[in-house]
Amino acid sequence: LSVKAPMEMGSSSTEKFYRIPEGKGPHSVGCTDLMTENAVEGSFLRLYYPSCNATDNEEAPWIPDKEYYQGLSDFLNMYRVVGERLFQYYVGSVTCPAKSNATFKPGEKYPLLVFSHGLGAFRTIYSAICIEMASQGFIVAAVEHRDESASATYYCKKKSISERQEESKSNMEKEWIYYRKLKTGEEERCLRHKQVQQRAQECIKAVNLILKINSGEEVMNVLNSNFDWNSLKDSVDTSRIAVMGHSFGGATVIESLSKEIRFRCGIALDAWMLPVGDDIYQNSVQQPLLFINSEKFQWADNILKMKKLSSNDTNKKMITIKGSVHQSFPDFTFVSGGIIGRFFKLKGEIDPNEAIDISNHASLAFLQKHLSLKKDFDKWDSLVDGIGPNVIPGTNIDLSPAE
């Protein structure tokens, strides 16, 4: 146990043992944050992209502000002062394996993937998935939702004159929005349906924003960074756009596909179907859709909703990753030790690296087919049919009606 203890504890040793996996594709990966004006109505996203080799650039911080620790504490029903210290101690020094503001790698048109986070999450904590996709030649826009489903998020507002004199550095300040808990007696479905509609709009806004940048229009980023947004001009393959998300983000994928035809296909990771409106099941998702489920999260009613959505459509697929849990998709599974990981259900029985590889490979094969990419991702086609080690077609859930 003595060998294990330092790995479980201090943050300096965390880095050595627990790393968010690097992209395995041919491209180096950079990332940068973009927030547009008009406060809450604007866009906020982290962009992951193929980059030039950036030896001078630092790796991006994984959780960039202490307010995210406070929001996570709220979400997990912990005292903020306790939660903040715990997170700071365990993951305060964790970085993600993408270089902050690295130079964008021009020379080809990359397909665009929009990523939607789950309940209580935010834009930065699915970096293992987003970095892998960028390393394989996608531009990935990981949206941070402002529907009060993120643990925390913020927008920038101009300081009042009196505040400005105190702090000359910046005339902007962060206005934080925290996770909103259900009120007593409030119907969850009603709130979540309202939120998923806002989330879909935020995914569509992200597409509009990236395409605007692609067309060479000047975009004002209220976050100060030295990233050259003009370098993205003419680098997006505007005919190849897809949407992907986890849990509440999976419902967001479905909502986004039904509202926006420019999304040519979608991937829903362990989707939570409650927020999806009844209207969506009436044939309003025409595009191909891949459901990648964990073994431990799903239940019959949720799966039946997925099946209702994909009835008799061969371009709608479902697979289940054996030994995986709901938290096999976000990054926490990589930065937690065995004991803590099992206790908080952040790790399943499968090696987290193997689970994320299966998910990413199936996703890439699916994207190649439905975006007509000229890559070699078709070598993973069998995974999309649920064939391979630790994957099964369809679901492990018994759907026979209760006796």
Short mmCIF file of C-alpha atoms in Angstrom, two decimals:
data_model
loop_
_atom_site.label_atom_id
_atom_site.label_comp_id
_atom_site.label_asym_id
_atom_site.label_seq_id
_atom_site.Cartn_x
_atom_site.Cartn_y
_atom_site.Cartn_z
CA LEU A 1 0.00 0.00 0.00
CA SER A 2 2.90 2.35 0.72
CA VAL A 3 3.76 2.46 -2.98
CA LYS A 4 0.18 3.30 -3.83
CA ALA A 5 -0.33 5.96 -1.18
CA PRO A 6 1.68 8.80 -2.75
CA MET A 7 -0.09 8.15 -6.03
CA GLU A 8 -3.44 8.57 -4.32
CA MET A 9 -2.34 11.68 -2.51
CA GLY A 10 -0.26 14.77 -3.28
CA SER A 11 -0.77 16.67 -6.50
CA SER A 12 2.90 16.77 -7.46
CA SER A 13 3.04 12.99 -7.65
CA THR A 14 -0.37 12.87 -9.33
CA GLU A 15 1.18 14.29 -12.49
CA LYS A 16 3.73 11.50 -12.83
CA PHE A 17 1.31 8.62 -12.50
CA TYR A 18 -1.98 9.96 -13.73
CA ARG A 19 -2.05 11.64 -17.08
CA ILE A 20 -4.86 12.46 -19.40
CA PRO A 21 -3.86 10.42 -22.49
CA GLU A 22 -2.28 12.24 -25.42
CA GLY A 23 -3.74 12.17 -28.91
CA LYS A 24 -2.65 9.14 -30.93
CA GLY A 25 -3.21 10.67 -34.36
CA PRO A 26 -0.60 12.23 -36.66
CA HIS A 27 -1.21 15.85 -35.57
CA SER A 28 0.10 17.75 -32.57
CA VAL A 29 -2.76 19.41 -30.71
CA GLY A 30 -3.26 22.95 -29.50
CA CYS A 31 -6.16 24.46 -27.62
CA THR A 32 -7.47 27.93 -26.94
CA ASP A 33 -10.55 29.50 -25.37
CA LEU A 34 -12.97 31.77 -27.19
CA MET A 35 -15.72 33.90 -25.71
CA THR A 36 -17.75 36.33 -27.75
CA GLU A 37 -19.45 39.49 -26.57
CA ASN A 38 -23.11 40.00 -25.52
CA ALA A 39 -22.67 38.30 -22.18
CA VAL A 40 -24.90 35.25 -21.63
CA GLU A 41 -26.17 35.23 -25.22
CA GLY A 42 -22.67 34.95 -26.64
CA SER A 43 -20.61 31.81 -27.24
CA PHE A 44 -18.05 30.27 -24.92
CA LEU A 45 -15.96 27.36 -26.09
CA ARG A 46 -12.57 25.67 -25.93
CA LEU A 47 -11.19 24.93 -29.37
CA TYR A 48 -8.90 21.92 -29.85
CA TYR A 49 -7.13 21.87 -33.21
CA PRO A 50 -4.25 20.35 -35.18
CA SER A 51 -1.21 22.50 -34.41
CA CYS A 52 2.33 23.03 -35.52
CA ASN A 53 4.91 21.47 -33.20
CA ALA A 54 4.85 23.91 -30.31
CA THR A 55 7.82 23.18 -28.10
CA ASP A 56 7.69 26.59 -26.41
CA ASN A 57 4.01 26.49 -25.47
CA GLU A 58 2.89 25.24 -22.06
CA GLU A 59 0.25 22.55 -21.71
CA ALA A 60 -3.16 24.03 -21.01
CA PRO A 61 -4.44 23.93 -17.43
CA TRP A 62 -7.14 21.28 -17.07
CA ILE A 63 -9.48 23.12 -14.67
CA PRO A 64 -8.65 26.79 -15.23
CA ASP A 65 -10.41 28.63 -12.33
CA LYS A 66 -11.07 27.87 -8.67
CA GLU A 67 -14.74 28.70 -9.24
CA TYR A 68 -15.05 25.41 -11.13
CA TYR A 69 -13.99 23.61 -7.93
CA GLN A 70 -16.69 25.52 -6.07
CA GLY A 71 -19.26 24.57 -8.69
CA LEU A 72 -18.21 20.92 -8.58
CA SER A 73 -18.56 21.06 -4.78
CA ASP A 74 -22.11 22.42 -5.13
CA PHE A 75 -22.93 19.72 -7.68
CA LEU A 76 -21.55 16.99 -5.39
CA ASN A 77 -23.27 18.45 -2.30
CA MET A 78 -19.97 19.19 -0.57
CA TYR A 79 -19.10 22.31 1.39
CA ARG A 80 -17.32 24.67 -1.02
CA VAL A 81 -14.41 25.30 1.33
CA VAL A 82 -13.82 21.54 1.69
CA GLY A 83 -14.39 20.73 -1.99
CA GLU A 84 -12.14 23.51 -3.22
CA ARG A 85 -9.26 22.30 -1.05
CA LEU A 86 -9.72 18.69 -2.06
CA PHE A 87 -9.82 19.46 -5.78
CA GLN A 88 -6.88 21.86 -5.50
CA TYR A 89 -4.89 19.18 -3.68
CA TYR A 90 -5.68 16.30 -5.99
CA VAL A 91 -5.97 17.88 -9.41
CA GLY A 92 -4.75 21.45 -9.00
CA SER A 93 -1.61 20.83 -11.02
CA VAL A 94 -3.15 18.64 -13.72
CA THR A 95 -2.70 19.87 -17.28
CA CYS A 96 -4.23 18.48 -20.44
CA PRO A 97 -1.93 17.24 -23.22
CA ALA A 98 -2.70 20.09 -25.62
CA LYS A 99 -0.47 23.13 -25.98
CA SER A 100 -2.04 26.40 -24.94
CA ASN A 101 -2.46 28.80 -27.91
CA ALA A 102 -0.12 26.76 -30.11
CA THR A 103 0.11 27.88 -33.73
CA PHE A 104 -2.69 26.44 -35.87
CA LYS A 105 -1.50 24.00 -38.55
CA PRO A 106 -2.72 25.31 -41.92
CA GLY A 107 -2.64 23.55 -45.26
CA GLU A 108 -5.78 21.44 -45.25
CA LYS A 109 -9.48 21.71 -44.59
CA TYR A 110 -10.44 19.99 -41.35
CA PRO A 111 -13.93 18.70 -40.51
CA LEU A 112 -15.62 20.38 -37.53
CA LEU A 113 -16.85 18.53 -34.45
CA VAL A 114 -18.93 20.30 -31.79
CA PHE A 115 -18.80 18.70 -28.32
CA SER A 116 -21.47 19.09 -25.60
CA HIS A 117 -20.63 18.35 -21.95
CA GLY A 118 -22.75 16.54 -19.36
CA LEU A 119 -24.61 17.71 -16.26
CA GLY A 120 -22.27 19.30 -13.72
CA ALA A 121 -19.40 19.31 -16.20
CA PHE A 122 -17.87 22.13 -18.31
CA ARG A 123 -15.85 22.68 -21.48
CA THR A 124 -12.44 21.39 -20.36
CA ILE A 125 -13.06 18.00 -18.77
CA TYR A 126 -13.56 15.87 -21.87
CA SER A 127 -10.07 16.67 -23.12
CA ALA A 128 -9.06 13.02 -23.70
CA ILE A 129 -11.80 12.68 -26.32
CA CYS A 130 -11.40 16.16 -27.83
CA ILE A 131 -7.59 15.91 -28.05
CA GLU A 132 -7.76 12.50 -29.74
CA MET A 133 -10.20 13.88 -32.32
CA ALA A 134 -8.00 16.92 -32.98
CA SER A 135 -4.92 14.70 -33.31
CA GLN A 136 -6.79 12.77 -36.02
CA GLY A 137 -7.51 15.93 -38.00
CA PHE A 138 -10.68 17.48 -36.58
CA ILE A 139 -11.26 20.98 -35.32
CA VAL A 140 -13.19 20.43 -32.08
CA ALA A 141 -15.34 23.12 -30.46
CA ALA A 142 -16.12 22.08 -26.87
CA VAL A 143 -19.00 24.33 -25.85
CA GLU A 144 -19.49 25.52 -22.27
CA HIS A 145 -23.23 25.66 -21.70
CA ARG A 146 -24.80 28.58 -19.85
CA ASP A 147 -28.15 26.90 -19.11
CA GLU A 148 -27.20 26.38 -15.43
CA SER A 149 -26.37 22.72 -16.10
CA ALA A 150 -22.58 23.27 -15.92
CA SER A 151 -20.97 23.08 -12.47
CA ALA A 152 -19.86 26.61 -13.16
CA THR A 153 -19.37 28.92 -16.09
CA TYR A 154 -19.04 32.64 -16.61
CA TYR A 155 -19.38 35.53 -18.99
CA CYS A 156 -17.42 38.75 -19.00
CA LYS A 157 -19.02 42.07 -18.22
CA LYS A 158 -17.54 45.53 -18.20
CA LYS A 159 -16.61 46.88 -14.79
CA SER A 160 -18.35 49.97 -13.46
CA ILE A 161 -16.28 53.18 -13.34
CA SER A 162 -15.71 52.89 -9.59
CA GLU A 163 -14.40 49.33 -9.86
CA ARG A 164 -12.18 50.23 -12.76
CA GLN A 165 -10.02 52.64 -10.78
CA GLU A 166 -9.18 49.99 -8.19
CA GLU A 167 -7.92 47.51 -10.74
CA SER A 168 -6.27 48.96 -13.81
CA LYS A 169 -5.38 45.60 -15.36
CA SER A 170 -8.68 44.91 -17.09
CA ASN A 171 -12.00 46.62 -17.48
CA MET A 172 -13.76 43.24 -17.72
CA GLU A 173 -14.84 41.04 -14.83
CA LYS A 174 -16.13 37.49 -14.71
CA GLU A 175 -19.76 37.03 -13.83
CA TRP A 176 -20.14 33.42 -12.61
CA ILE A 177 -23.15 31.19 -13.23
CA TYR A 178 -23.33 28.10 -11.02
CA TYR A 179 -25.16 24.81 -11.30
CA ARG A 180 -28.85 25.16 -10.54
CA LYS A 181 -30.32 22.46 -8.34
CA LEU A 182 -33.93 21.36 -8.76
CA LYS A 183 -36.29 23.24 -6.51
CA THR A 184 -38.51 21.26 -4.14
CA GLY A 185 -41.49 19.91 -6.04
CA GLU A 186 -40.10 21.04 -9.41
CA GLU A 187 -40.60 18.62 -12.28
CA GLU A 188 -37.20 17.64 -13.60
CA ARG A 189 -38.29 16.85 -17.14
CA CYS A 190 -39.66 20.35 -17.67
CA LEU A 191 -36.41 22.04 -16.58
CA ARG A 192 -34.18 19.65 -18.53
CA HIS A 193 -36.24 20.01 -21.70
CA LYS A 194 -35.90 23.78 -21.49
CA GLN A 195 -32.16 23.46 -20.87
CA VAL A 196 -31.59 21.02 -23.74
CA GLN A 197 -33.19 23.49 -26.17
CA GLN A 198 -30.80 26.23 -25.03
CA ARG A 199 -27.90 23.79 -25.25
CA ALA A 200 -28.76 22.89 -28.86
CA GLN A 201 -28.90 26.59 -29.73
CA GLU A 202 -25.44 27.02 -28.16
CA CYS A 203 -24.09 24.18 -30.32
CA ILE A 204 -25.56 25.79 -33.43
CA LYS A 205 -24.12 29.19 -32.40
CA ALA A 206 -20.71 27.54 -32.08
CA VAL A 207 -20.96 26.30 -35.69
CA ASN A 208 -21.96 29.77 -36.89
CA LEU A 209 -19.05 31.31 -34.99
CA ILE A 210 -16.40 28.92 -36.35
CA LEU A 211 -17.75 29.33 -39.89
CA LYS A 212 -17.64 33.10 -39.49
CA ILE A 213 -13.97 32.85 -38.47
CA ASN A 214 -13.38 30.45 -41.37
CA SER A 215 -14.76 33.01 -43.81
CA GLY A 216 -12.21 35.56 -42.58
CA GLU A 217 -14.56 37.73 -40.55
CA GLU A 218 -13.06 39.46 -37.55
CA VAL A 219 -14.34 37.99 -34.27
CA MET A 220 -13.87 39.78 -30.98
CA ASN A 221 -12.56 37.39 -28.28
CA VAL A 222 -13.19 38.95 -24.87
CA LEU A 223 -10.64 36.57 -23.31
CA ASN A 224 -7.12 37.81 -23.78
CA SER A 225 -5.04 35.26 -25.64
CA ASN A 226 -2.27 35.49 -28.19
CA PHE A 227 -3.90 32.98 -30.50
CA ASP A 228 -4.18 34.17 -34.10
CA TRP A 229 -7.81 33.55 -35.08
CA ASN A 230 -7.10 34.70 -38.64
CA SER A 231 -5.00 31.57 -39.12
CA LEU A 232 -8.23 29.51 -39.24
CA LYS A 233 -9.40 31.25 -42.40
CA ASP A 234 -10.38 28.72 -45.09
CA SER A 235 -9.30 25.80 -42.88
CA VAL A 236 -12.71 24.34 -41.99
CA ASP A 237 -14.37 21.80 -44.25
CA THR A 238 -17.77 23.48 -44.08
CA SER A 239 -19.57 20.50 -45.61
CA ARG A 240 -18.32 18.12 -42.91
CA ILE A 241 -19.74 19.03 -39.51
CA ALA A 242 -20.78 16.65 -36.72
CA VAL A 243 -21.93 16.88 -33.11
CA MET A 244 -20.95 14.73 -30.13
CA GLY A 245 -21.73 14.81 -26.41
CA HIS A 246 -21.91 12.87 -23.15
CA SER A 247 -24.95 12.21 -20.96
CA PHE A 248 -26.97 15.47 -20.99
CA GLY A 249 -24.66 16.27 -23.91
CA GLY A 250 -25.99 13.11 -25.60
CA ALA A 251 -29.53 14.49 -25.37
CA THR A 252 -28.09 17.76 -26.71
CA VAL A 253 -26.69 15.87 -29.73
CA ILE A 254 -30.18 14.55 -30.54
CA GLU A 255 -31.82 17.95 -30.08
CA SER A 256 -29.11 19.61 -32.21
CA LEU A 257 -29.47 17.09 -35.05
CA SER A 258 -33.22 17.69 -35.16
CA LYS A 259 -32.77 21.47 -35.28
CA GLU A 260 -29.75 21.83 -37.56
CA ILE A 261 -29.30 20.00 -40.85
CA ARG A 262 -25.66 21.13 -41.16
CA PHE A 263 -24.83 18.53 -38.50
CA ARG A 264 -24.41 15.56 -40.83
CA CYS A 265 -24.25 12.97 -38.04
CA GLY A 266 -24.07 12.69 -34.27
CA ILE A 267 -22.45 10.58 -31.55
CA ALA A 268 -24.18 10.27 -28.17
CA LEU A 269 -21.98 8.94 -25.38
CA ASP A 270 -24.08 7.29 -22.64
CA ALA A 271 -26.98 9.57 -23.50
CA TRP A 272 -29.50 10.64 -20.85
CA MET A 273 -32.80 10.69 -22.73
CA LEU A 274 -35.08 12.44 -20.21
CA PRO A 275 -34.51 15.95 -21.66
CA VAL A 276 -35.40 14.91 -25.22
CA GLY A 277 -38.82 16.30 -26.20
CA ASP A 278 -41.63 14.02 -27.40
CA ASP A 279 -41.72 15.87 -30.72
CA ILE A 280 -38.22 14.64 -31.56
CA TYR A 281 -39.39 11.02 -31.79
CA GLN A 282 -41.76 11.87 -34.63
CA ASN A 283 -39.11 11.31 -37.29
CA SER A 284 -37.27 14.57 -36.78
CA VAL A 285 -33.76 13.10 -36.57
CA GLN A 286 -32.88 12.13 -40.13
CA GLN A 287 -29.09 12.06 -39.73
CA PRO A 288 -27.00 9.03 -38.77
CA LEU A 289 -26.52 8.63 -35.01
CA LEU A 290 -24.23 6.41 -32.96
CA PHE A 291 -25.08 5.59 -29.34
CA ILE A 292 -22.02 4.47 -27.37
CA ASN A 293 -23.17 3.27 -23.95
CA SER A 294 -21.40 2.23 -20.77
CA GLU A 295 -22.31 -1.09 -19.20
CA LYS A 296 -23.24 0.28 -15.79
CA PHE A 297 -25.27 3.48 -16.36
CA GLN A 298 -28.17 2.54 -18.61
CA TRP A 299 -31.66 1.32 -17.70
CA ALA A 300 -34.53 -0.12 -19.74
CA ASP A 301 -36.66 3.01 -20.09
CA ASN A 302 -33.67 5.08 -21.28
CA ILE A 303 -32.61 2.43 -23.83
CA LEU A 304 -36.18 2.07 -25.12
CA LYS A 305 -36.19 5.80 -25.89
CA MET A 306 -32.97 5.39 -27.90
CA LYS A 307 -34.52 2.47 -29.77
CA LYS A 308 -37.68 4.46 -30.44
CA LEU A 309 -35.52 7.15 -32.02
CA SER A 310 -33.61 4.70 -34.20
CA SER A 311 -36.33 2.24 -35.19
CA ASN A 312 -35.51 0.49 -38.47
CA ASP A 313 -32.84 3.01 -39.48
CA THR A 314 -29.61 1.19 -40.31
CA ASN A 315 -27.65 4.44 -39.92
CA LYS A 316 -28.59 4.60 -36.23
CA LYS A 317 -26.33 2.29 -34.24
CA MET A 318 -25.90 1.32 -30.61
CA ILE A 319 -22.96 -0.35 -28.90
CA THR A 320 -22.02 -0.96 -25.26
CA ILE A 321 -18.50 -0.97 -23.82
CA LYS A 322 -18.08 -3.84 -21.37
CA GLY A 323 -16.79 -3.01 -17.89
CA SER A 324 -17.32 0.73 -18.38
CA VAL A 325 -19.19 3.21 -16.17
CA HIS A 326 -20.85 6.57 -16.84
CA GLN A 327 -17.65 8.36 -15.82
CA SER A 328 -15.51 6.39 -18.30
CA PHE A 329 -15.98 9.25 -20.81
CA PRO A 330 -14.89 12.42 -18.92
CA ASP A 331 -11.27 12.94 -17.83
CA PHE A 332 -11.75 12.28 -14.10
CA THR A 333 -11.32 8.56 -14.81
CA PHE A 334 -7.67 9.24 -15.78
CA VAL A 335 -6.66 11.54 -12.94
CA SER A 336 -8.07 9.53 -10.05
CA GLY A 337 -6.25 6.68 -8.34
CA GLY A 338 -7.69 3.19 -8.07
CA ILE A 339 -9.18 3.52 -4.59
CA ILE A 340 -10.73 6.95 -5.09
CA GLY A 341 -11.71 6.10 -8.65
CA ARG A 342 -13.63 3.00 -7.62
CA PHE A 343 -15.20 4.67 -4.59
CA PHE A 344 -16.61 7.56 -6.64
CA LYS A 345 -17.44 5.24 -9.59
CA LEU A 346 -14.98 7.17 -11.77
CA LYS A 347 -13.48 3.90 -12.98
CA GLY A 348 -15.11 0.69 -14.12
CA GLU A 349 -13.62 -2.79 -14.39
CA ILE A 350 -12.10 -1.99 -17.78
CA ASP A 351 -8.82 -0.08 -18.06
CA PRO A 352 -9.85 3.58 -18.63
CA ASN A 353 -7.42 3.89 -21.56
CA GLU A 354 -8.94 0.87 -23.28
CA ALA A 355 -12.49 2.14 -22.76
CA ILE A 356 -11.71 5.57 -24.22
CA ASP A 357 -9.87 3.96 -27.16
CA ILE A 358 -12.90 1.82 -28.02
CA SER A 359 -15.16 4.87 -27.80
CA ASN A 360 -12.82 7.06 -29.87
CA HIS A 361 -12.12 4.40 -32.51
CA ALA A 362 -15.81 3.61 -32.99
CA SER A 363 -16.49 7.36 -33.21
CA LEU A 364 -13.78 7.90 -35.83
CA ALA A 365 -15.00 4.99 -37.96
CA PHE A 366 -18.57 6.31 -37.76
CA LEU A 367 -17.45 9.85 -38.64
CA GLN A 368 -15.42 8.61 -41.59
CA LYS A 369 -18.42 6.78 -43.02
CA HIS A 370 -20.97 9.55 -42.59
CA LEU A 371 -18.76 12.54 -43.33
CA SER A 372 -17.15 10.67 -46.29
CA LEU A 373 -13.62 11.19 -44.97
CA LYS A 374 -10.61 9.90 -46.85
CA LYS A 375 -8.81 8.43 -43.84
CA ASP A 376 -8.04 4.95 -42.54
CA PHE A 377 -10.58 5.02 -39.69
CA ASP A 378 -12.57 2.30 -41.47
CA LYS A 379 -10.15 -0.17 -39.88
CA TRP A 380 -12.36 0.23 -36.78
CA ASP A 381 -15.66 -0.34 -38.64
CA SER A 382 -16.30 -3.59 -36.76
CA LEU A 383 -16.52 -1.65 -33.48
CA VAL A 384 -19.49 0.33 -34.81
CA ASP A 385 -21.24 -3.04 -35.20
CA GLY A 386 -20.27 -3.97 -31.66
CA ILE A 387 -17.70 -6.54 -32.75
CA GLY A 388 -14.37 -6.69 -30.91
CA PRO A 389 -12.89 -7.15 -27.46
CA ASN A 390 -14.93 -5.53 -24.66
CA VAL A 391 -17.70 -4.26 -26.90
CA ILE A 392 -21.16 -5.66 -27.62
CA PRO A 393 -23.77 -4.68 -30.21
CA GLY A 394 -26.88 -3.00 -28.79
CA THR A 395 -27.28 -3.13 -25.04
CA ASN A 396 -26.59 -5.32 -22.02
CA ILE A 397 -29.92 -4.21 -20.48
CA ASP A 398 -32.80 -6.68 -20.33
CA LEU A 399 -35.65 -5.01 -22.21
CA SER A 400 -38.25 -7.73 -21.76
CA PRO A 401 -41.32 -6.32 -19.99
CA ALA A 402 -41.42 -7.07 -16.27
CA GLU A 403 -43.47 -10.15 -15.46
#
